[in-house]
Short mmCIF file of C-alpha atoms and ligand atoms in Angstrom, two decimals:
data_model
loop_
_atom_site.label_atom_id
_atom_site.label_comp_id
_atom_site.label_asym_id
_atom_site.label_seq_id
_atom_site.Cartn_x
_atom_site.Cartn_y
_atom_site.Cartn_z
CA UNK V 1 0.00 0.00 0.00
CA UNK V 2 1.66 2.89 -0.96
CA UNK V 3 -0.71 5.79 0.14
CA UNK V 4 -3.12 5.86 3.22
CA UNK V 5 -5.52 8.99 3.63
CA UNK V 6 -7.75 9.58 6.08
CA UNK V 7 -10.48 12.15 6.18
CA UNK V 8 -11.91 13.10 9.12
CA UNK V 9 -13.47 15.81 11.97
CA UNK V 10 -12.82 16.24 15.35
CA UNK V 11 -14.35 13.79 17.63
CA UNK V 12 -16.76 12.52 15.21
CA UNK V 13 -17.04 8.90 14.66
CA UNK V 14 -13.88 9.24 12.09
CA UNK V 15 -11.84 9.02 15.71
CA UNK V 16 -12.45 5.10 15.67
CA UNK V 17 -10.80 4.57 12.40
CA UNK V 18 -7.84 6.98 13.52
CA UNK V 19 -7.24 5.53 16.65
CA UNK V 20 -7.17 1.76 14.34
CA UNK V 21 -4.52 3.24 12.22
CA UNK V 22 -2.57 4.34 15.01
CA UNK V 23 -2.91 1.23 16.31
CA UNK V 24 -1.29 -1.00 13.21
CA UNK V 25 1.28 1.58 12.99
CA UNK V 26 0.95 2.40 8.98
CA UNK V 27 1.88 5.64 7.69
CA UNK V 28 -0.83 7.33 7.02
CA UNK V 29 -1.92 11.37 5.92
CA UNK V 30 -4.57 12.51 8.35
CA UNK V 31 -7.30 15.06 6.08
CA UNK V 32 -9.12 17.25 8.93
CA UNK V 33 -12.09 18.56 8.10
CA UNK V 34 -15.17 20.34 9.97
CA UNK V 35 -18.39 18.74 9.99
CA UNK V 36 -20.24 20.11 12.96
CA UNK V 37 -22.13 22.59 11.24
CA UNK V 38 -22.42 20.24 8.07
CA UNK V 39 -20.28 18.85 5.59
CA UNK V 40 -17.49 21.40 3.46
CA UNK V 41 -17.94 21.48 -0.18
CA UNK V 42 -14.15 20.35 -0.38
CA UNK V 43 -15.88 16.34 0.98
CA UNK V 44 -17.95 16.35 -1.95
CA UNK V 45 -15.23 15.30 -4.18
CA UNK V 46 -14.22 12.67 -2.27
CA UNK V 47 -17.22 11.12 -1.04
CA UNK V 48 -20.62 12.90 -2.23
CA UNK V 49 -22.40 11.48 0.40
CA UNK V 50 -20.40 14.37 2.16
CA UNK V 51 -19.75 12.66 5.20
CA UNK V 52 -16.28 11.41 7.22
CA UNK V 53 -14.96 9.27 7.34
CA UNK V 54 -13.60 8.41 4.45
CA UNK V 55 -10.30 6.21 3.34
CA UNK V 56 -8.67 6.75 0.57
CA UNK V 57 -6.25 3.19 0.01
CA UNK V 58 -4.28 4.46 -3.28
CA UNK V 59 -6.63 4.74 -5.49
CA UNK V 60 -9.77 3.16 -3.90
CA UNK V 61 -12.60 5.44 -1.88
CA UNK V 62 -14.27 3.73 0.87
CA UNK V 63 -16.77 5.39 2.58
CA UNK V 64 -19.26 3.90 5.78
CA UNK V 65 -17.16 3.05 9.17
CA UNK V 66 -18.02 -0.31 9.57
CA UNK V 67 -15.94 -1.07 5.88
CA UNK V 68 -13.51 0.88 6.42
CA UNK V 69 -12.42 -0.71 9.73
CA UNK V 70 -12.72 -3.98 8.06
CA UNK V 71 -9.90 -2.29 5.59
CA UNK V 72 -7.93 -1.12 8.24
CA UNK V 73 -8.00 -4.36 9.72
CA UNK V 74 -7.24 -6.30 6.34
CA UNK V 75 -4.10 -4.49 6.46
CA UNK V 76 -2.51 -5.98 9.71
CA UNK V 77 -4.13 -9.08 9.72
CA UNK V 78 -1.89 -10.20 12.52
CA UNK V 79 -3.47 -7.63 14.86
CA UNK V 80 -6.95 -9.66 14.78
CA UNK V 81 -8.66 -6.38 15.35
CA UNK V 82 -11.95 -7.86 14.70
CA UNK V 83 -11.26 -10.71 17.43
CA UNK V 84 -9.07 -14.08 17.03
CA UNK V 85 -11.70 -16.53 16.68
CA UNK V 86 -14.83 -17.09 14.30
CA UNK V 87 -17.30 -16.06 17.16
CA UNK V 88 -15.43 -12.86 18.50
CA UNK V 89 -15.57 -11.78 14.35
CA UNK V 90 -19.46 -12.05 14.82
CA UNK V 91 -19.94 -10.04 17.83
CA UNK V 92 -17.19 -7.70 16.49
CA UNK V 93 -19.81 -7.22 13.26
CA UNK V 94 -22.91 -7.42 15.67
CA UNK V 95 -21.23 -4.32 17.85
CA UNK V 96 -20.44 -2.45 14.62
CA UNK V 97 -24.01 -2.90 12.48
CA UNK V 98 -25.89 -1.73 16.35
CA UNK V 99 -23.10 1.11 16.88
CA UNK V 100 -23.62 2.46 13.34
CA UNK V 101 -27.15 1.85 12.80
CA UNK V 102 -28.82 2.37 15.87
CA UNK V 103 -26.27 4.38 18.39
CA UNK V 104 -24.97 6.51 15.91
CA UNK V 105 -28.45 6.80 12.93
CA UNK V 106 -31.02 6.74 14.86
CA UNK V 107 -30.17 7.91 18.45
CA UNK V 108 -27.46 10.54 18.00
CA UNK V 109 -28.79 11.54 14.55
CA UNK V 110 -32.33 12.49 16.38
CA UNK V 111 -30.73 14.49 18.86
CA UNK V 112 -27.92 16.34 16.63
CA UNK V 113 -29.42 16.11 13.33
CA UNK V 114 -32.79 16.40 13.39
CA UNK V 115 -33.96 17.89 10.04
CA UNK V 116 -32.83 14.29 8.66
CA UNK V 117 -35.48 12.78 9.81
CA UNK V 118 -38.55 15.36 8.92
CA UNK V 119 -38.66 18.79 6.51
CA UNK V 120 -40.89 19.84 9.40
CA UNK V 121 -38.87 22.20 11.63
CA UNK V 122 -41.79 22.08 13.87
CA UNK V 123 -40.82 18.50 14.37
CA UNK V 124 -37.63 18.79 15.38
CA UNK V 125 -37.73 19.30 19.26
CA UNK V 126 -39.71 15.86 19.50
CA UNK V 127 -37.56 14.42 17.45
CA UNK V 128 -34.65 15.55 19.69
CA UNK V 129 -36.28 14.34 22.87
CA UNK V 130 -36.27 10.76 21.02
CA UNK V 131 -33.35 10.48 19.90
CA UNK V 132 -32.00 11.60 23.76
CA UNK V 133 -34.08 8.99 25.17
CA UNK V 134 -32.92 6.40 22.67
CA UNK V 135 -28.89 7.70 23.17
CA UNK V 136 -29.61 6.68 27.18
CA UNK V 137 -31.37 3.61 25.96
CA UNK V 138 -28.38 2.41 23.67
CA UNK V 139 -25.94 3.92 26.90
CA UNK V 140 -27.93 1.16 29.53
CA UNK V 141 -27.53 -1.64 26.40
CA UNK V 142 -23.71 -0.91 26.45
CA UNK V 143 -23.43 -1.20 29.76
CA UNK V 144 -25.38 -4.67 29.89
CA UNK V 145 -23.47 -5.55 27.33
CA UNK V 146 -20.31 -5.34 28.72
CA UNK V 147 -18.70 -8.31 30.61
CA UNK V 148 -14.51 -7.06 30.46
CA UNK V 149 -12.39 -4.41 29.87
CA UNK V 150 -13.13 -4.94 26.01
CA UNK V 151 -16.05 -5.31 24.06
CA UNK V 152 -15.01 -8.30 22.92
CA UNK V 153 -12.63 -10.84 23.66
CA UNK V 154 -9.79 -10.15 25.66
CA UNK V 155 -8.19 -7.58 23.59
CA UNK V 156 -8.43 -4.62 21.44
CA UNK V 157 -10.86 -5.17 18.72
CA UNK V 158 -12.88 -2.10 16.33
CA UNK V 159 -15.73 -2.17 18.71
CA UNK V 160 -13.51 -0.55 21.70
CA UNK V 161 -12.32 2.85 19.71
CA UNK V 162 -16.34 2.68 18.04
CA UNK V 163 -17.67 2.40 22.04
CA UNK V 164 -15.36 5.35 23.03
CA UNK V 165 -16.43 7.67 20.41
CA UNK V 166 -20.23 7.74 21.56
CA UNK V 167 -18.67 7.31 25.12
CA UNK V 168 -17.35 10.76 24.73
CA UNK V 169 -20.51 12.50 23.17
CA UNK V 170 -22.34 11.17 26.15
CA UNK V 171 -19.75 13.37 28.12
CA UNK V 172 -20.51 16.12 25.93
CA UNK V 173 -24.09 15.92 26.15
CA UNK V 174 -23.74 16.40 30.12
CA UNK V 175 -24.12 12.44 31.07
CA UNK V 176 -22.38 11.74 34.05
CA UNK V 177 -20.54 8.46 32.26
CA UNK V 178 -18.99 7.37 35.03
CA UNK V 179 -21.53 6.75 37.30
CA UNK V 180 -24.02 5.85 35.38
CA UNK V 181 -22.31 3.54 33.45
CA UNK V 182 -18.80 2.27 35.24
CA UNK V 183 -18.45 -1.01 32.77
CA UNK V 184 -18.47 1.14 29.91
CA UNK V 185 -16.66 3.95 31.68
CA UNK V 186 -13.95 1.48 33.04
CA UNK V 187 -13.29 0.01 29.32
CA UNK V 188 -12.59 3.68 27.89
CA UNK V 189 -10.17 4.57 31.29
CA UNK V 190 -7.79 1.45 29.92
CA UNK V 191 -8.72 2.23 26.23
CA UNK V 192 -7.14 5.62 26.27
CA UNK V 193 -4.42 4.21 28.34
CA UNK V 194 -2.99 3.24 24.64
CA UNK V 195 -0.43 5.46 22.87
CA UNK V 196 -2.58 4.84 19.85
CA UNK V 197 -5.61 6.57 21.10
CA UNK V 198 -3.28 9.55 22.68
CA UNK V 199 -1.67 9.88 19.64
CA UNK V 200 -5.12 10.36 17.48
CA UNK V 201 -6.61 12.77 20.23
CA UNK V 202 -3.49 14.69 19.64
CA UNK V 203 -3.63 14.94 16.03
CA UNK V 204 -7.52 15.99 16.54
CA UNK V 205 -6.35 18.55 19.31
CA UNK V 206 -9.61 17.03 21.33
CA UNK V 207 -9.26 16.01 25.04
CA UNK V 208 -10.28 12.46 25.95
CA UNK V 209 -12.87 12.83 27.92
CA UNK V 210 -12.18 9.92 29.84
CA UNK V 211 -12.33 8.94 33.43
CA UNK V 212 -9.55 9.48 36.27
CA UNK V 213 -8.15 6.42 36.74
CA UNK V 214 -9.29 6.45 40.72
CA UNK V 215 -12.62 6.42 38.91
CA UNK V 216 -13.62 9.86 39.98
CA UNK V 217 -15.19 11.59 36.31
CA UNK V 218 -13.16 14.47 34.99
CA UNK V 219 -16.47 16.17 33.70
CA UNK V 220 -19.57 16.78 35.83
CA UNK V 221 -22.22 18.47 34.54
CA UNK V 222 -26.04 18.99 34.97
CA UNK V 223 -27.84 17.51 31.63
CA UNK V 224 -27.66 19.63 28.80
CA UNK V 225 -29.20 17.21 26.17
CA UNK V 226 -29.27 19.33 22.87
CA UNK V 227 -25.78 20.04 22.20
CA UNK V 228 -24.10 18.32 19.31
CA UNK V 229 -20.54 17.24 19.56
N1 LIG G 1 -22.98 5.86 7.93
C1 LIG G 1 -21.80 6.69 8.07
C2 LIG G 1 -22.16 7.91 8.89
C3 LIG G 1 -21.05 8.92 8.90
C4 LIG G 1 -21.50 10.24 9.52
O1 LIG G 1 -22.70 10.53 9.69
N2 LIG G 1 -20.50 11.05 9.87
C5 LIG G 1 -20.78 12.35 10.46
C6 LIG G 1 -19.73 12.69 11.50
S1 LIG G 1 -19.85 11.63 12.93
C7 LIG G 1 -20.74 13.40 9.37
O2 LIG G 1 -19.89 13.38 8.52
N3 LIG G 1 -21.68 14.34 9.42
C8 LIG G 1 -21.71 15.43 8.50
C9 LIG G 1 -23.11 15.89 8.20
O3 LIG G 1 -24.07 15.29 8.70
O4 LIG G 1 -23.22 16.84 7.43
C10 LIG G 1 -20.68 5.90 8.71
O5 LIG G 1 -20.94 4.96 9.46
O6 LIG G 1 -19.51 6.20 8.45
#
C-alpha cells in the first residue's frame, strides 16, 4: 500500500478509524475537516455522500465506518482487530451494524441532526427528545453488554475505539458516564491508556474525555441534552 488517507473531523465517529490506524502503525496522511455545522464542499469530491470518514487506500474510496475498519484491519491481519476466533468476528460485526445503525443513525442523529429525519422544523424538538431517550437507551444496552475491559474478547478489537467515540458524546451531552455507566466507563479509562488513542486525540487537538483512573469523572455536569458534539 503505498498511500493511506484519512479524512476526518474532530471527535466525530472518524476518531475510531484513527485511533485503528494508530494502532497497526501504517503511515498514514490525516485530512481534517469540519463537519459540525455540516459537511465542506471540499468532501464532496471525495465522497458525495459528504460525510467522514472516508479512506482513501491508493486509489480506492471507501466510505461507511463499519468497511472501512474492516480495511484497516485487512491491512494488519496479525493484529486480529476484529477478534481471534470465528465467534469474537461475529460479535465484532454485531457491535459495529448496532453502533452504526442504531447508536450513531437513529439515536445521536435524532438528537444532533434532526432535520434528517422530517422537513418539518416544527418536528424537530420531538424528534430531539427521542433520539436523547434512545442515546440513554443504547448507553444502559452498552453497559449490559459489557462483561470485560473490552467489548469483545480479551483484547483490542474495532468495537472498543467505536464504544469510546459515543462514550465521549455522552460526556458532551452532560451524562455523568462514570456513574451511570462504570463497565463502559472502566473500558474507555484502559482504552485511552494506549499510545494509539493519545496519539489520534493529539492529532484531533480534542481532550479524551475519559475517566480518572481512581474512577472519579473528569467532567460533571447537569444535563444539557441538545448540544451536538
Ligand atoms: N454511515 C456513516 C455515517 C457517517 C457520519 O454521519 N458522519 C458524520 C460525523 S460523525 C458526518 O460526517 N456528518 C456530516 C453531516 O451530517 O453533514 C458511517 O458509518 O460512516
Amino acid at each position: 500500500m503505498s498511500s493511506i488517507k484519512l479524512w476526518y473531523s474532530p471527535g466525530a465517529c472518524s476518531l475510531a478509524p484513527h485511533i485503528l490506524l494508530k494502532e497497526i502503525g501504517v503511515d498514514f496522511e490525516a485530512i481534517g475537516v469540519e463537519v459540525r455545522q455540516g459537511a465542506p464542499e471540499e468532501l464532496r469530491k471525495v465522497n458525495p455522500k459528504m460525510r467522514v470518514p472516508v479512506l482513501v487506500l491508493d486509489n480506492e474510496v471507501i466510505t461507511e465506518t463499519p468497511a472501512i475498519m474492516t480495511a484497516i484491519s485487512q491491512l494488519a491481519p496479525e493484529k486480529h482487530l476484529f477478534g481471534k476466533t470465528n465467534m469474537e468476528v461475529i460479535h465484532s460485526y454485531e457491535w459495529l451494524n448496532w453502533l452504526s445503525g442504531t447508536v450513531h443513525v437513529q439515536a445521536f442523529g435524532g438528537l444532533f441532526r434532526p432535520a434528517r429525519f422530517s422537513d418539518d422544523a416544527g418536528m424537530y424538538a420531538a424528534i430531539q427528545q427521542k433520539g436523547w431517550k434512545t442515546v440513554q437507551e443504547c448507553f444502559d444496552a452498552v453497559e449490559a453488554g459489557l462483561h470485560s475491559a473490552h467489548a469483545v474478547g480479551a483484547d483490542l478489537t474495532v468495537a472498543d475505539p467505536y464504544l469510546y467515540v459515543f462514550y465521549r458524546w455522552g460526556v458532551s451531552g452532560g451524562i455523568d458516564m462514570p456513574a451511570r455507566y462504570p463497565k463502559y466507563a472502566a473500558l474507555v479509562a484502559k482504552l485511552v491508556k494506549r499510545s494509539a488513542v493519545q496519539a489520534a486525540l493529539k492529532d484531533e487537538g480534542i481532550e479524551s474525555h475519559a475517566p480518572e483512573v481512581s474512577g472519579v469523572p473528569v467532567v460533571r455536569q447537569h444535563a444539557r441534552p441538545l448540544t451536538a458534539d
